[in-house]
PDB file of C-alpha atoms in Angstrom:
ATOM      1  CA  CYS A  24     -13.862  -0.345   5.196  1.00  0.00           C
ATOM      2  CA  GLU A  25     -11.221   2.350   4.934  1.00  0.00           C
ATOM      3  CA  LEU A  26      -8.420   3.296   7.299  1.00  0.00           C
ATOM      4  CA  THR A  27      -7.025   6.819   7.288  1.00  0.00           C
ATOM      5  CA  VAL A  28      -3.523   7.409   8.578  1.00  0.00           C
ATOM      6  CA  LYS A  29      -2.570  11.044   9.154  1.00  0.00           C
ATOM      7  CA  LEU A  30       1.057  12.072   8.754  1.00  0.00           C
ATOM      8  CA  ASN A  31       2.414  15.386   9.987  1.00  0.00           C
ATOM      9  CA  TYR A  32       5.517  16.539   8.151  1.00  0.00           C
ATOM     10  CA  THR A  33       6.636  20.082   7.544  1.00  0.00           C
ATOM     11  CA  THR A  34       9.142  19.917   4.680  1.00  0.00           C
ATOM     12  CA  PRO A  35       7.936  18.525   1.361  1.00  0.00           C
ATOM     13  CA  ASN A  36      10.402  16.398  -0.579  1.00  0.00           C
ATOM     14  CA  LYS A  37       9.839  17.519  -4.161  1.00  0.00           C
ATOM     15  CA  ASN A  38      11.312  14.300  -5.585  1.00  0.00           C
ATOM     16  CA  LEU A  39       8.571  12.223  -3.984  1.00  0.00           C
ATOM     17  CA  THR A  40       5.553  14.440  -4.535  1.00  0.00           C
ATOM     18  CA  GLU A  41       5.042  12.825  -7.934  1.00  0.00           C
ATOM     19  CA  MET A  42       5.426   9.327  -6.458  1.00  0.00           C
ATOM     20  CA  SER A  43       4.161   6.054  -7.769  1.00  0.00           C
ATOM     21  CA  THR A  44       1.168   5.775  -9.982  1.00  0.00           C
ATOM     22  CA  SER A  45      -0.835   2.590 -10.233  1.00  0.00           C
ATOM     23  CA  SER A  46       1.622   1.185 -12.800  1.00  0.00           C
ATOM     24  CA  SER A  47       4.503   1.311 -10.276  1.00  0.00           C
ATOM     25  CA  PHE A  48       3.170  -1.582  -8.238  1.00  0.00           C
ATOM     26  CA  GLU A  49       1.644  -4.964  -9.074  1.00  0.00           C
ATOM     27  CA  THR A  50      -0.530  -5.307  -5.966  1.00  0.00           C
ATOM     28  CA  LEU A  51      -1.274  -1.655  -5.153  1.00  0.00           C
ATOM     29  CA  GLN A  52      -2.940   1.227  -6.921  1.00  0.00           C
ATOM     30  CA  VAL A  53      -1.679   4.610  -5.705  1.00  0.00           C
ATOM     31  CA  THR A  54      -3.427   7.865  -6.588  1.00  0.00           C
ATOM     32  CA  ARG A  55      -3.480  11.437  -5.312  1.00  0.00           C
ATOM     33  CA  PRO A  56      -7.144  12.486  -5.365  1.00  0.00           C
ATOM     34  CA  ALA A  57      -6.507  15.855  -3.679  1.00  0.00           C
ATOM     35  CA  PRO A  58      -3.576  17.938  -2.471  1.00  0.00           C
ATOM     36  CA  GLY A  59      -2.023  16.262   0.554  1.00  0.00           C
ATOM     37  CA  VAL A  60      -4.110  13.100   0.169  1.00  0.00           C
ATOM     38  CA  VAL A  61      -2.852   9.751  -1.124  1.00  0.00           C
ATOM     39  CA  HIS A  62      -5.195   6.849  -1.808  1.00  0.00           C
ATOM     40  CA  VAL A  63      -3.505   3.423  -1.589  1.00  0.00           C
ATOM     41  CA  ALA A  64      -5.786   0.619  -2.802  1.00  0.00           C
ATOM     42  CA  MET A  65      -4.983  -3.068  -2.539  1.00  0.00           C
ATOM     43  CA  ASN A  66      -5.353  -4.203  -6.132  1.00  0.00           C
ATOM     44  CA  ARG A  67      -5.841  -7.976  -6.304  1.00  0.00           C
ATOM     45  CA  PRO A  68      -9.635  -8.090  -6.564  1.00  0.00           C
ATOM     46  CA  GLU A  69      -9.566 -11.470  -8.343  1.00  0.00           C
ATOM     47  CA  LYS A  70      -7.914 -12.913  -5.193  1.00  0.00           C
ATOM     48  CA  LEU A  71     -10.086 -10.857  -2.822  1.00  0.00           C
ATOM     49  CA  ASN A  72      -7.022  -8.704  -2.092  1.00  0.00           C
ATOM     50  CA  ALA A  73      -5.339 -11.590  -0.276  1.00  0.00           C
ATOM     51  CA  MET A  74      -1.944 -10.413   0.964  1.00  0.00           C
ATOM     52  CA  ASN A  75       0.914 -12.321  -0.676  1.00  0.00           C
ATOM     53  CA  ARG A  76       4.691 -11.809  -0.446  1.00  0.00           C
ATOM     54  CA  LYS A  77       4.684  -9.236  -3.288  1.00  0.00           C
ATOM     55  CA  PHE A  78       2.009  -7.218  -1.462  1.00  0.00           C
ATOM     56  CA  TRP A  79       4.110  -7.072   1.720  1.00  0.00           C
ATOM     57  CA  GLU A  80       7.172  -5.956  -0.251  1.00  0.00           C
ATOM     58  CA  GLU A  81       5.226  -3.283  -2.095  1.00  0.00           C
ATOM     59  CA  ILE A  82       3.278  -1.942   0.888  1.00  0.00           C
ATOM     60  CA  ARG A  83       6.563  -1.482   2.773  1.00  0.00           C
ATOM     61  CA  VAL A  84       8.158   0.395  -0.143  1.00  0.00           C
ATOM     62  CA  CYS A  85       5.027   2.456  -0.711  1.00  0.00           C
ATOM     63  CA  PHE A  86       4.689   3.595   2.900  1.00  0.00           C
ATOM     64  CA  GLU A  87       8.433   4.225   3.236  1.00  0.00           C
ATOM     65  CA  GLN A  88       8.233   6.519   0.210  1.00  0.00           C
ATOM     66  CA  LEU A  89       5.119   8.244   1.508  1.00  0.00           C
ATOM     67  CA  SER A  90       6.681   8.774   4.945  1.00  0.00           C
ATOM     68  CA  GLN A  91       9.435  10.798   3.273  1.00  0.00           C
ATOM     69  CA  ASP A  92       6.981  12.998   1.378  1.00  0.00           C
ATOM     70  CA  GLY A  93       6.212  16.094   3.425  1.00  0.00           C
ATOM     71  CA  ALA A  94       3.322  17.011   1.121  1.00  0.00           C
ATOM     72  CA  VAL A  95       1.330  13.971   2.288  1.00  0.00           C
ATOM     73  CA  ARG A  96      -1.141  14.860   5.034  1.00  0.00           C
ATOM     74  CA  ALA A  97      -3.425  11.806   4.914  1.00  0.00           C
ATOM     75  CA  ILE A  98      -3.367   8.297   3.461  1.00  0.00           C
ATOM     76  CA  VAL A  99      -6.550   6.396   2.683  1.00  0.00           C
ATOM     77  CA  LEU A 100      -6.095   2.607   2.539  1.00  0.00           C
ATOM     78  CA  SER A 101      -8.770   0.583   0.763  1.00  0.00           C
ATOM     79  CA  GLY A 102      -9.289  -2.567  -1.256  1.00  0.00           C
ATOM     80  CA  ASN A 103     -10.420  -2.722  -4.879  1.00  0.00           C
ATOM     81  CA  GLY A 104     -13.243  -5.122  -5.647  1.00  0.00           C
ATOM     82  CA  ARG A 105     -16.038  -6.422  -3.478  1.00  0.00           C
ATOM     83  CA  ILE A 106     -14.152  -6.734  -0.170  1.00  0.00           C
ATOM     84  CA  PHE A 107     -11.303  -4.954   1.609  1.00  0.00           C
ATOM     85  CA  THR A 108      -9.161  -8.093   2.010  1.00  0.00           C
ATOM     86  CA  ALA A 109      -9.466 -11.809   2.620  1.00  0.00           C
ATOM     87  CA  GLY A 110      -6.318 -11.631   4.785  1.00  0.00           C
ATOM     88  CA  LEU A 111      -3.130 -13.615   4.205  1.00  0.00           C
ATOM     89  CA  ASP A 112      -2.820 -15.504   0.949  1.00  0.00           C
ATOM     90  CA  CYS A 113      -2.592 -19.007   2.442  1.00  0.00           C
ATOM     91  CA  THR A 114      -1.431 -20.525  -0.843  1.00  0.00           C
ATOM     92  CA  VAL A 115       1.911 -18.697  -0.766  1.00  0.00           C
ATOM     93  CA  SER A 116       2.469 -17.345   2.743  1.00  0.00           C
ATOM     94  CA  PRO A 117       5.822 -18.358   4.256  1.00  0.00           C
ATOM     95  CA  LEU A 118       4.363 -17.388   7.636  1.00  0.00           C
ATOM     96  CA  LEU A 119       2.136 -20.475   7.552  1.00  0.00           C
ATOM     97  CA  ARG A 120       4.930 -22.974   6.996  1.00  0.00           C
ATOM     98  CA  SER A 121       5.880 -25.052  10.015  1.00  0.00           C
ATOM     99  CA  HIS A 122       9.249 -24.270  11.566  1.00  0.00           C
ATOM    100  CA  PRO A 123      11.519 -26.977  13.034  1.00  0.00           C
TER     101      PRO A 123
END
């Protein structure tokens, strides 16, 4: 499964057009396969791309950076490995802790 998000911006920010490569993030792989297109892949295939705290931090930073890049016209979100995602990483998710 892939989700495409289209962004419409008119002024490119030259500082961000060379944004993050796969080495910039632990849980994401970011590439630019074509002009105006960014491919963001969840990159925890050994954990079935389960979304942990680091993922949520990185996806926020990644999409904030991309939203400031006027050269980006489309973002493709996918998951590396055999499935898109298993969902929340239940072993570390603070969202699953009981609250008093």
